[in-house]
Amino acid sequence: MLKHEDNELITRVGPGTPMGKMLREYWMPACRSASLVADGAPQRVRLVGENFVAYRVTDGSVGFIYEACPHRGASMALARNEHNGLRCIFHGWKIDACGKVVDCPAEPADTREAFATRQKVAHFPVREAGGMVWVYLGKQKEPPAFPEFEFNNLPDSHVCAQRGLVHYNWVQGLEAHIDASHVGILHSGFVNAKKPVGIAQKDLKLTTANAAPRTEMQVTNYGLREGALRDLGDGNTYARIREVVLPFFTFIPHAPDEPCSGRATVPIDDEWDAEWYILYDTKKPLTPEAIDLLFQGTSGDPDNFASNLGGPENLWYQDRASMISHFSGFPRSVPFEDFIIQESMGPRVDRSGEQLGRADVILVQVRRQLLDAVRNFEAGQPAPWNLTAEEYRSIRAIATTIPTSEPWTELNAIKAMHKQAAE
Ligand code: FES
Ligand SMILES: [Fe+2]
């Protein structure tokens, strides 16, 4: 459980809130790169309780400003995107990709240029990587080091990042990603299905064989590493080692021959969340089959693959008849099972009435880390968990079988993989 005031502290993200201020100090995925076409429609982006627009200008660079026009607040989502700038359709102010006002056509000709130069526009630094546009909304003059995760340094053909917009608070998203103990239960319909589901199918069988893994954690400088350990009874342990890179990212264990899988849970506001699913292969292009396996049953819209999720009014289209063979009654997709469970708790769950068990130990740990971080940040310390490029590159989750006598934290495979990834 979490005291009401602590729950408020970690779940409220709007302007001026302690968590909102801290989260703005991290680079966050905002929209898909491919959704921005040069001279095309600007995209509305809502993040941490504020409305922005992202736009790609003629020369290909991306601008990121508040949705409200700096003149009098008309929506810049309606603006014309013309010759290296976004032009408000109300009085024609034109803003370039660097956030500079370059024209104010309603002003008198003799002062127009000087007037335009004087105007200030809040404009935010962006980067494009992994098929996503990333933005830094924080207060520092210099943004923190860019998160150089493996997937941010691969050819486009090796990465597929899709976003789902879901009706719950970002901490619920994070908690779903780190909660290993539900895999063999909530997702058992997929794990036991004959058709593959694209998430370590053969290994996942082991998770249903033993739904109560021993969970151990190792706190790291980026958050934590969790080992969900299942004794196979033959002197070996099946270890699923998840990497949690706070505040937004979780890397899901996969077998060595399968694509890697990352998640980001990025707050849209207190009650809505952007769930980024990032599938990537460090060695070769992703196959259409691999992408289909992850996103099967979803909407097909990469900017919101959850648009066909349903809602409480229709119980997310639960198919009771299917429950004979599919545990949850949600046989459409694995991500949807997670989204639906989180939405079913309500848009911002009150954790003060929870009754947690030993299987929930990771939630307790991560909440403690979030609370410590936000309190320290309020007390003037820098935001934690920002890493060097090398450190970001070395993060990868794995699922593997190891001798029970070998401590999972010393796993040679992890070390070798990290070393290889960092090279
Ligand atoms: S409100 Fe945009 S130019 Fe006036
Ligand atoms: Fe899940």
Short mmCIF file of C-alpha atoms and ligand atoms in Angstrom, two decimals:
data_model
loop_
_atom_site.label_atom_id
_atom_site.label_comp_id
_atom_site.label_asym_id
_atom_site.label_seq_id
_atom_site.Cartn_x
_atom_site.Cartn_y
_atom_site.Cartn_z
CA MET A 1 0.00 0.00 0.00
CA LEU A 2 0.97 3.59 -0.37
CA LYS A 3 -0.18 6.47 1.82
CA HIS A 4 -2.56 8.83 0.07
CA GLU A 5 -0.09 11.72 0.11
CA ASP A 6 2.71 9.55 -1.26
CA ASN A 7 0.42 8.34 -4.02
CA GLU A 8 -0.34 11.95 -4.88
CA LEU A 9 3.36 12.74 -4.95
CA ILE A 10 4.27 10.09 -7.52
CA THR A 11 1.14 10.22 -9.69
CA ARG A 12 0.58 13.97 -10.15
CA VAL A 13 2.62 15.22 -13.08
CA GLY A 14 1.13 18.57 -14.13
CA PRO A 15 3.07 21.86 -14.25
CA GLY A 16 4.44 22.82 -10.83
CA THR A 17 3.96 19.41 -9.23
CA PRO A 18 7.12 17.85 -7.74
CA MET A 19 6.97 14.75 -9.95
CA GLY A 20 6.00 16.81 -12.98
CA LYS A 21 9.05 19.02 -12.48
CA MET A 22 11.35 16.03 -12.07
CA LEU A 23 10.02 14.09 -15.07
CA ARG A 24 10.57 17.14 -17.27
CA GLU A 25 14.28 16.67 -16.60
CA TYR A 26 14.38 13.54 -18.78
CA TRP A 27 14.29 13.16 -22.51
CA MET A 28 10.92 11.61 -23.35
CA PRO A 29 9.46 10.10 -26.51
CA ALA A 30 6.83 12.50 -27.85
CA CYS A 31 5.61 11.15 -31.21
CA ARG A 32 6.72 8.93 -34.05
CA SER A 33 9.19 10.48 -36.48
CA ALA A 34 7.17 9.16 -39.40
CA SER A 35 4.07 11.01 -38.19
CA LEU A 36 5.79 14.30 -39.04
CA VAL A 37 6.02 15.01 -42.74
CA ALA A 38 8.00 18.00 -44.04
CA ASP A 39 5.49 20.82 -44.64
CA GLY A 40 2.76 18.42 -43.47
CA ALA A 41 0.24 18.63 -40.64
CA PRO A 42 1.62 19.54 -37.22
CA GLN A 43 0.93 16.88 -34.60
CA ARG A 44 -0.67 17.62 -31.27
CA VAL A 45 1.35 16.17 -28.41
CA ARG A 46 0.12 16.23 -24.85
CA LEU A 47 2.81 15.49 -22.26
CA VAL A 48 2.91 15.88 -18.46
CA GLY A 49 -0.37 17.79 -18.48
CA GLU A 50 0.53 20.36 -21.17
CA ASN A 51 -0.36 20.70 -24.85
CA PHE A 52 2.29 21.05 -27.51
CA VAL A 53 2.64 20.73 -31.26
CA ALA A 54 5.47 19.01 -33.10
CA TYR A 55 6.09 19.91 -36.74
CA ARG A 56 8.58 19.15 -39.46
CA VAL A 57 9.56 22.05 -41.67
CA THR A 58 10.69 22.14 -45.28
CA ASP A 59 14.35 21.34 -44.55
CA GLY A 60 13.37 18.29 -42.46
CA SER A 61 14.11 19.71 -39.00
CA VAL A 62 11.54 19.38 -36.25
CA GLY A 63 10.10 22.15 -34.10
CA PHE A 64 8.37 21.63 -30.75
CA ILE A 65 6.35 24.44 -29.16
CA TYR A 66 3.25 24.93 -27.02
CA GLU A 67 0.03 24.37 -28.89
CA ALA A 68 -1.19 27.86 -27.99
CA CYS A 69 0.04 30.49 -30.43
CA PRO A 70 2.37 32.93 -28.64
CA HIS A 71 0.30 35.83 -30.01
CA ARG A 72 -3.15 35.16 -28.58
CA GLY A 73 -3.42 31.45 -28.01
CA ALA A 74 -5.05 30.03 -31.16
CA SER A 75 -4.19 26.38 -31.71
CA MET A 76 -1.03 25.88 -33.72
CA ALA A 77 -2.33 22.41 -34.58
CA LEU A 78 -4.48 24.32 -37.09
CA ALA A 79 -1.52 26.26 -38.46
CA ARG A 80 -0.25 26.20 -42.03
CA ASN A 81 3.12 24.51 -42.37
CA GLU A 82 4.76 26.57 -45.08
CA HIS A 83 8.34 27.12 -46.17
CA ASN A 84 10.35 26.39 -43.03
CA GLY A 85 7.84 27.62 -40.50
CA LEU A 86 4.45 27.11 -38.93
CA ARG A 87 2.04 29.95 -39.69
CA CYS A 88 -0.88 30.58 -37.33
CA ILE A 89 -4.08 30.93 -39.36
CA PHE A 90 -5.49 33.65 -37.05
CA HIS A 91 -3.10 36.61 -37.62
CA GLY A 92 -0.37 34.82 -39.51
CA TRP A 93 2.50 34.74 -37.06
CA LYS A 94 5.10 32.38 -38.46
CA ILE A 95 7.44 30.36 -36.22
CA ASP A 96 10.45 28.49 -37.55
CA ALA A 97 11.78 25.12 -36.30
CA CYS A 98 14.06 26.87 -33.79
CA GLY A 99 11.10 28.65 -32.21
CA LYS A 100 11.87 32.05 -33.71
CA VAL A 101 9.04 34.32 -34.87
CA VAL A 102 9.97 35.16 -38.45
CA ASP A 103 6.86 37.02 -39.59
CA CYS A 104 3.94 38.96 -38.11
CA PRO A 105 2.03 40.09 -41.21
CA ALA A 106 -0.67 42.02 -39.32
CA GLU A 107 1.92 44.47 -37.92
CA PRO A 108 2.75 47.69 -39.80
CA ALA A 109 5.38 47.10 -42.48
CA ASP A 110 7.95 49.52 -41.02
CA THR A 111 8.07 47.80 -37.57
CA ARG A 112 7.09 44.28 -38.55
CA GLU A 113 10.54 42.76 -38.61
CA ALA A 114 11.73 44.38 -35.37
CA PHE A 115 8.49 43.39 -33.66
CA ALA A 116 8.83 39.78 -34.79
CA THR A 117 12.42 39.60 -33.55
CA ARG A 118 11.38 40.77 -30.09
CA GLN A 119 8.82 38.00 -29.54
CA LYS A 120 9.67 35.10 -27.30
CA VAL A 121 8.45 31.58 -28.00
CA ALA A 122 8.88 28.69 -25.58
CA HIS A 123 10.59 26.14 -27.75
CA PHE A 124 11.93 22.77 -26.65
CA PRO A 125 14.97 20.77 -27.80
CA VAL A 126 14.19 17.66 -29.84
CA ARG A 127 16.14 14.66 -31.05
CA GLU A 128 15.09 11.91 -33.44
CA ALA A 129 16.15 8.34 -32.73
CA GLY A 130 14.62 4.87 -32.76
CA GLY A 131 11.83 6.11 -35.04
CA MET A 132 10.70 8.56 -32.37
CA VAL A 133 10.86 12.30 -31.80
CA TRP A 134 12.21 12.92 -28.29
CA VAL A 135 11.80 16.14 -26.40
CA TYR A 136 13.38 17.73 -23.36
CA LEU A 137 10.91 19.89 -21.41
CA GLY A 138 13.15 20.67 -18.44
CA LYS A 139 14.66 23.79 -16.97
CA GLN A 140 18.38 23.19 -17.47
CA LYS A 141 20.20 25.21 -20.12
CA GLU A 142 21.87 22.01 -21.29
CA PRO A 143 19.61 18.95 -21.57
CA PRO A 144 20.89 15.76 -19.93
CA ALA A 145 22.81 13.19 -21.98
CA PHE A 146 20.53 11.70 -24.61
CA PRO A 147 19.42 8.13 -23.72
CA GLU A 148 21.58 6.22 -26.15
CA PHE A 149 19.75 2.92 -25.70
CA GLU A 150 20.65 0.25 -28.23
CA PHE A 151 17.42 0.89 -30.15
CA ASN A 152 18.31 4.56 -30.56
CA ASN A 153 21.38 3.68 -32.59
CA LEU A 154 20.06 1.15 -35.08
CA PRO A 155 19.02 1.47 -38.73
CA ASP A 156 15.30 2.14 -39.20
CA SER A 157 14.82 -1.41 -40.50
CA HIS A 158 15.91 -2.85 -37.13
CA VAL A 159 13.46 -0.92 -34.91
CA CYS A 160 9.70 -0.65 -34.65
CA ALA A 161 8.29 1.79 -32.10
CA GLN A 162 4.54 2.13 -31.76
CA ARG A 163 2.51 4.16 -29.29
CA GLY A 164 -0.73 3.26 -27.52
CA LEU A 165 -2.78 5.92 -25.75
CA VAL A 166 -4.38 4.53 -22.63
CA HIS A 167 -6.59 5.87 -19.89
CA TYR A 168 -4.49 5.45 -16.76
CA ASN A 169 -1.78 7.15 -14.80
CA TRP A 170 1.83 6.62 -15.85
CA VAL A 171 2.75 4.82 -12.59
CA GLN A 172 0.15 2.14 -13.40
CA GLY A 173 1.88 1.71 -16.76
CA LEU A 174 5.26 1.40 -15.10
CA GLU A 175 3.95 -1.05 -12.52
CA ALA A 176 2.44 -3.27 -15.20
CA HIS A 177 5.79 -3.45 -16.95
CA ILE A 178 7.77 -4.34 -13.85
CA ASP A 179 5.27 -6.81 -12.40
CA ALA A 180 6.77 -10.16 -13.40
CA SER A 181 4.40 -12.31 -11.38
CA HIS A 182 1.37 -11.71 -13.61
CA VAL A 183 3.02 -13.03 -16.77
CA GLY A 184 2.19 -16.68 -16.15
CA ILE A 185 -1.37 -15.84 -15.04
CA LEU A 186 -2.88 -12.88 -16.90
CA HIS A 187 -1.08 -13.82 -20.12
CA SER A 188 -1.41 -17.58 -19.68
CA GLY A 189 -3.97 -17.76 -22.50
CA PHE A 190 -1.29 -16.58 -24.91
CA VAL A 191 1.53 -18.47 -23.32
CA ASN A 192 -0.40 -21.73 -23.60
CA ALA A 193 -1.76 -21.04 -27.06
CA LYS A 194 -0.54 -23.08 -29.98
CA LYS A 195 0.17 -19.99 -32.07
CA PRO A 196 3.24 -18.02 -31.05
CA VAL A 197 2.85 -14.64 -29.34
CA GLY A 198 6.22 -13.13 -30.06
CA ILE A 199 7.42 -12.85 -26.50
CA ALA A 200 9.82 -15.66 -25.78
CA GLN A 201 7.12 -18.21 -26.43
CA LYS A 202 9.11 -21.28 -25.61
CA ASP A 203 10.57 -19.76 -22.50
CA LEU A 204 7.26 -18.38 -21.33
CA LYS A 205 5.95 -21.91 -21.01
CA LEU A 206 8.19 -22.10 -18.00
CA THR A 207 6.43 -19.13 -16.42
CA THR A 208 3.07 -20.88 -16.37
CA ALA A 209 4.65 -24.07 -15.08
CA ASN A 210 5.63 -22.03 -12.03
CA ALA A 211 3.52 -18.92 -11.59
CA ALA A 212 5.25 -17.92 -8.33
CA PRO A 213 8.86 -17.16 -9.16
CA ARG A 214 11.41 -16.18 -6.57
CA THR A 215 12.04 -12.51 -7.18
CA GLU A 216 15.33 -10.86 -6.42
CA MET A 217 16.40 -7.32 -7.15
CA GLN A 218 19.54 -5.39 -7.58
CA VAL A 219 19.37 -1.60 -7.29
CA THR A 220 21.45 0.05 -10.01
CA ASN A 221 22.39 3.61 -10.96
CA TYR A 222 19.58 3.60 -13.54
CA GLY A 223 16.86 2.06 -11.40
CA LEU A 224 16.96 -1.64 -10.87
CA ARG A 225 17.47 -5.05 -12.32
CA GLU A 226 15.02 -7.76 -11.39
CA GLY A 227 15.56 -11.49 -11.60
CA ALA A 228 12.40 -13.64 -11.66
CA LEU A 229 13.86 -17.04 -10.83
CA ARG A 230 12.13 -20.36 -11.36
CA ASP A 231 13.77 -23.50 -10.09
CA LEU A 232 13.43 -26.14 -12.82
CA GLY A 233 14.14 -28.97 -10.40
CA ASP A 234 17.06 -30.32 -12.43
CA GLY A 235 19.82 -28.22 -10.93
CA ASN A 236 18.97 -25.32 -13.22
CA THR A 237 17.08 -22.09 -12.77
CA TYR A 238 15.11 -20.25 -15.42
CA ALA A 239 16.02 -16.59 -14.92
CA ARG A 240 14.09 -13.73 -16.48
CA ILE A 241 16.14 -10.61 -15.94
CA ARG A 242 14.29 -7.40 -16.45
CA GLU A 243 15.96 -4.02 -16.63
CA VAL A 244 14.05 -1.06 -15.24
CA VAL A 245 15.49 2.27 -16.34
CA LEU A 246 13.64 4.84 -14.32
CA PRO A 247 11.58 6.79 -14.70
CA PHE A 248 10.07 5.56 -18.00
CA PHE A 249 11.69 2.44 -19.41
CA THR A 250 11.44 -1.30 -18.88
CA PHE A 251 13.22 -3.91 -20.93
CA ILE A 252 11.43 -7.23 -21.13
CA PRO A 253 13.46 -10.45 -21.03
CA HIS A 254 13.70 -12.38 -24.28
CA ALA A 255 15.57 -15.41 -25.48
CA PRO A 256 18.90 -14.67 -27.18
CA ASP A 257 17.59 -15.51 -30.68
CA GLU A 258 14.51 -13.26 -30.39
CA PRO A 259 14.16 -9.52 -30.98
CA CYS A 260 14.61 -7.29 -27.93
CA SER A 261 11.64 -5.57 -26.41
CA GLY A 262 11.50 -2.26 -24.59
CA ARG A 263 8.61 -0.30 -23.12
CA ALA A 264 8.22 3.31 -22.12
CA THR A 265 5.39 4.67 -20.05
CA VAL A 266 5.24 8.41 -20.60
CA PRO A 267 2.65 10.54 -18.82
CA ILE A 268 0.25 12.45 -21.02
CA ASP A 269 -1.33 13.89 -17.89
CA ASP A 270 -2.48 12.56 -14.51
CA GLU A 271 -5.01 10.19 -16.09
CA TRP A 272 -3.64 9.33 -19.52
CA ASP A 273 -0.49 7.55 -20.50
CA ALA A 274 1.48 6.97 -23.69
CA GLU A 275 2.61 3.34 -23.83
CA TRP A 276 5.53 2.97 -26.20
CA TYR A 277 6.31 -0.56 -27.36
CA ILE A 278 9.73 -0.76 -28.93
CA LEU A 279 10.73 -3.92 -30.76
CA TYR A 280 14.28 -4.07 -32.05
CA ASP A 281 16.91 -6.41 -33.37
CA THR A 282 20.50 -5.36 -32.91
CA LYS A 283 21.78 -7.66 -35.64
CA LYS A 284 19.30 -7.73 -38.51
CA PRO A 285 16.15 -6.09 -39.86
CA LEU A 286 12.92 -6.95 -38.08
CA THR A 287 10.69 -9.27 -40.03
CA PRO A 288 7.05 -8.31 -40.64
CA GLU A 289 6.16 -11.53 -38.80
CA ALA A 290 8.02 -10.43 -35.66
CA ILE A 291 6.20 -7.08 -35.69
CA ASP A 292 2.84 -8.76 -36.31
CA LEU A 293 3.41 -11.13 -33.41
CA LEU A 294 3.75 -8.27 -30.96
CA PHE A 295 1.00 -6.07 -32.35
CA GLN A 296 -1.48 -8.69 -33.55
CA GLY A 297 -5.05 -7.77 -32.65
CA THR A 298 -4.22 -4.10 -32.11
CA SER A 299 -5.63 -1.23 -34.16
CA GLY A 300 -2.95 -1.09 -36.86
CA ASP A 301 -2.42 2.64 -36.19
CA PRO A 302 1.20 2.97 -35.03
CA ASP A 303 0.44 6.37 -33.45
CA ASN A 304 -2.25 4.77 -31.30
CA PHE A 305 -2.29 1.02 -31.55
CA ALA A 306 -4.72 0.92 -28.61
CA SER A 307 -7.50 2.91 -30.30
CA ASN A 308 -9.64 -0.24 -30.53
CA LEU A 309 -9.08 -1.24 -26.89
CA GLY A 310 -12.62 -0.53 -25.76
CA GLY A 311 -13.44 0.81 -22.31
CA PRO A 312 -15.30 0.18 -19.07
CA GLU A 313 -18.66 0.74 -20.79
CA ASN A 314 -18.17 -2.42 -22.90
CA LEU A 315 -15.78 -4.23 -20.52
CA TRP A 316 -13.08 -3.85 -23.15
CA TYR A 317 -14.93 -6.39 -25.33
CA GLN A 318 -14.18 -9.25 -23.01
CA ASP A 319 -15.08 -12.47 -24.76
CA ARG A 320 -16.52 -14.73 -22.07
CA ALA A 321 -17.02 -17.59 -24.47
CA SER A 322 -13.28 -17.59 -25.16
CA MET A 323 -12.50 -18.07 -21.46
CA ILE A 324 -12.81 -21.82 -21.84
CA SER A 325 -9.55 -21.77 -23.73
CA HIS A 326 -8.15 -18.29 -23.05
CA PHE A 327 -7.72 -17.48 -19.35
CA SER A 328 -8.44 -13.74 -19.39
CA GLY A 329 -11.11 -13.59 -22.08
CA PHE A 330 -8.97 -11.09 -23.98
CA PRO A 331 -7.52 -13.15 -26.79
CA ARG A 332 -6.75 -10.16 -29.04
CA SER A 333 -3.23 -9.22 -27.92
CA VAL A 334 -0.77 -9.46 -25.04
CA PRO A 335 -0.33 -5.67 -24.71
CA PHE A 336 -4.11 -5.28 -24.56
CA GLU A 337 -4.33 -7.63 -21.58
CA ASP A 338 -1.96 -5.32 -19.74
CA PHE A 339 -3.70 -2.12 -20.84
CA ILE A 340 -7.14 -3.42 -19.93
CA ILE A 341 -6.12 -4.54 -16.45
CA GLN A 342 -4.59 -1.12 -15.76
CA GLU A 343 -7.59 0.77 -17.14
CA SER A 344 -9.88 -1.44 -15.06
CA MET A 345 -8.27 -0.06 -11.89
CA GLY A 346 -9.42 3.45 -12.84
CA PRO A 347 -7.55 6.38 -14.33
CA ARG A 348 -5.47 7.10 -11.23
CA VAL A 349 -5.61 4.29 -8.74
CA ASP A 350 -5.60 4.93 -4.99
CA ARG A 351 -2.99 2.58 -3.56
CA SER A 352 -3.87 3.14 0.09
CA GLY A 353 -6.17 0.10 0.24
CA GLU A 354 -3.88 -2.44 -1.43
CA GLN A 355 -2.89 -5.69 0.24
CA LEU A 356 0.51 -6.53 -1.13
CA GLY A 357 2.27 -9.87 -0.89
CA ARG A 358 5.78 -11.09 -1.46
CA ALA A 359 5.14 -11.30 -5.19
CA ASP A 360 4.70 -7.53 -5.16
CA VAL A 361 8.07 -6.75 -3.67
CA ILE A 362 9.32 -5.03 -6.81
CA LEU A 363 6.45 -2.56 -6.72
CA VAL A 364 7.36 -1.60 -3.17
CA GLN A 365 10.98 -1.15 -4.22
CA VAL A 366 10.23 1.01 -7.27
CA ARG A 367 7.75 3.17 -5.39
CA ARG A 368 10.39 3.77 -2.73
CA GLN A 369 12.88 4.78 -5.43
CA LEU A 370 10.37 7.14 -7.04
CA LEU A 371 9.49 8.71 -3.70
CA ASP A 372 13.13 9.13 -2.65
CA ALA A 373 13.98 10.63 -6.02
CA VAL A 374 11.16 13.16 -6.06
CA ARG A 375 11.78 14.21 -2.46
CA ASN A 376 15.49 14.65 -3.08
CA PHE A 377 14.75 16.57 -6.26
CA GLU A 378 12.44 18.87 -4.32
CA ALA A 379 15.27 19.36 -1.83
CA GLY A 380 17.51 20.63 -4.62
CA GLN A 381 19.38 17.51 -5.72
CA PRO A 382 19.67 16.73 -9.44
CA ALA A 383 17.29 14.24 -11.06
CA PRO A 384 18.77 10.73 -10.65
CA TRP A 385 19.13 7.90 -13.19
CA ASN A 386 20.68 9.95 -15.98
CA LEU A 387 23.48 7.84 -17.46
CA THR A 388 26.40 8.15 -19.82
CA ALA A 389 26.01 7.05 -23.44
CA GLU A 390 28.03 3.89 -22.72
CA GLU A 391 25.84 3.01 -19.78
CA TYR A 392 22.66 3.45 -21.79
CA ARG A 393 24.05 1.29 -24.57
CA SER A 394 24.87 -1.57 -22.21
CA ILE A 395 21.31 -2.15 -21.00
CA ARG A 396 19.59 -5.27 -22.26
CA ALA A 397 17.14 -7.69 -20.66
CA ILE A 398 17.48 -11.44 -21.11
CA ALA A 399 15.76 -14.72 -20.32
CA THR A 400 17.97 -17.72 -19.88
CA THR A 401 18.58 -20.92 -17.97
CA ILE A 402 21.49 -20.98 -15.55
CA PRO A 403 22.84 -23.48 -13.01
CA THR A 404 20.99 -22.90 -9.75
CA SER A 405 24.34 -22.64 -7.98
CA GLU A 406 25.29 -19.60 -10.04
CA PRO A 407 24.09 -16.23 -8.71
CA TRP A 408 21.97 -14.59 -11.41
CA THR A 409 23.51 -11.20 -10.69
CA GLU A 410 26.87 -12.61 -11.73
CA LEU A 411 25.45 -14.15 -14.84
CA ASN A 412 28.26 -14.39 -17.32
CA ALA A 413 25.80 -14.10 -20.17
CA ILE A 414 24.63 -10.72 -18.94
CA LYS A 415 28.13 -9.47 -18.54
CA ALA A 416 29.19 -10.70 -21.96
CA MET A 417 26.13 -9.26 -23.60
CA HIS A 418 26.60 -5.91 -21.92
CA LYS A 419 30.20 -5.83 -22.94
CA GLN A 420 29.34 -6.72 -26.50
CA ALA A 421 26.53 -4.16 -26.60
CA ALA A 422 28.80 -1.42 -25.29
CA GLU A 423 31.44 -2.00 -27.95
S1 FES B 1 -3.35 34.02 -32.37
FE1 FES B 1 -1.83 33.27 -33.70
S2 FES B 1 -1.28 34.97 -34.88
FE2 FES B 1 -2.76 35.74 -33.57
FE FE B 2 1.92 -8.05 -18.91
#
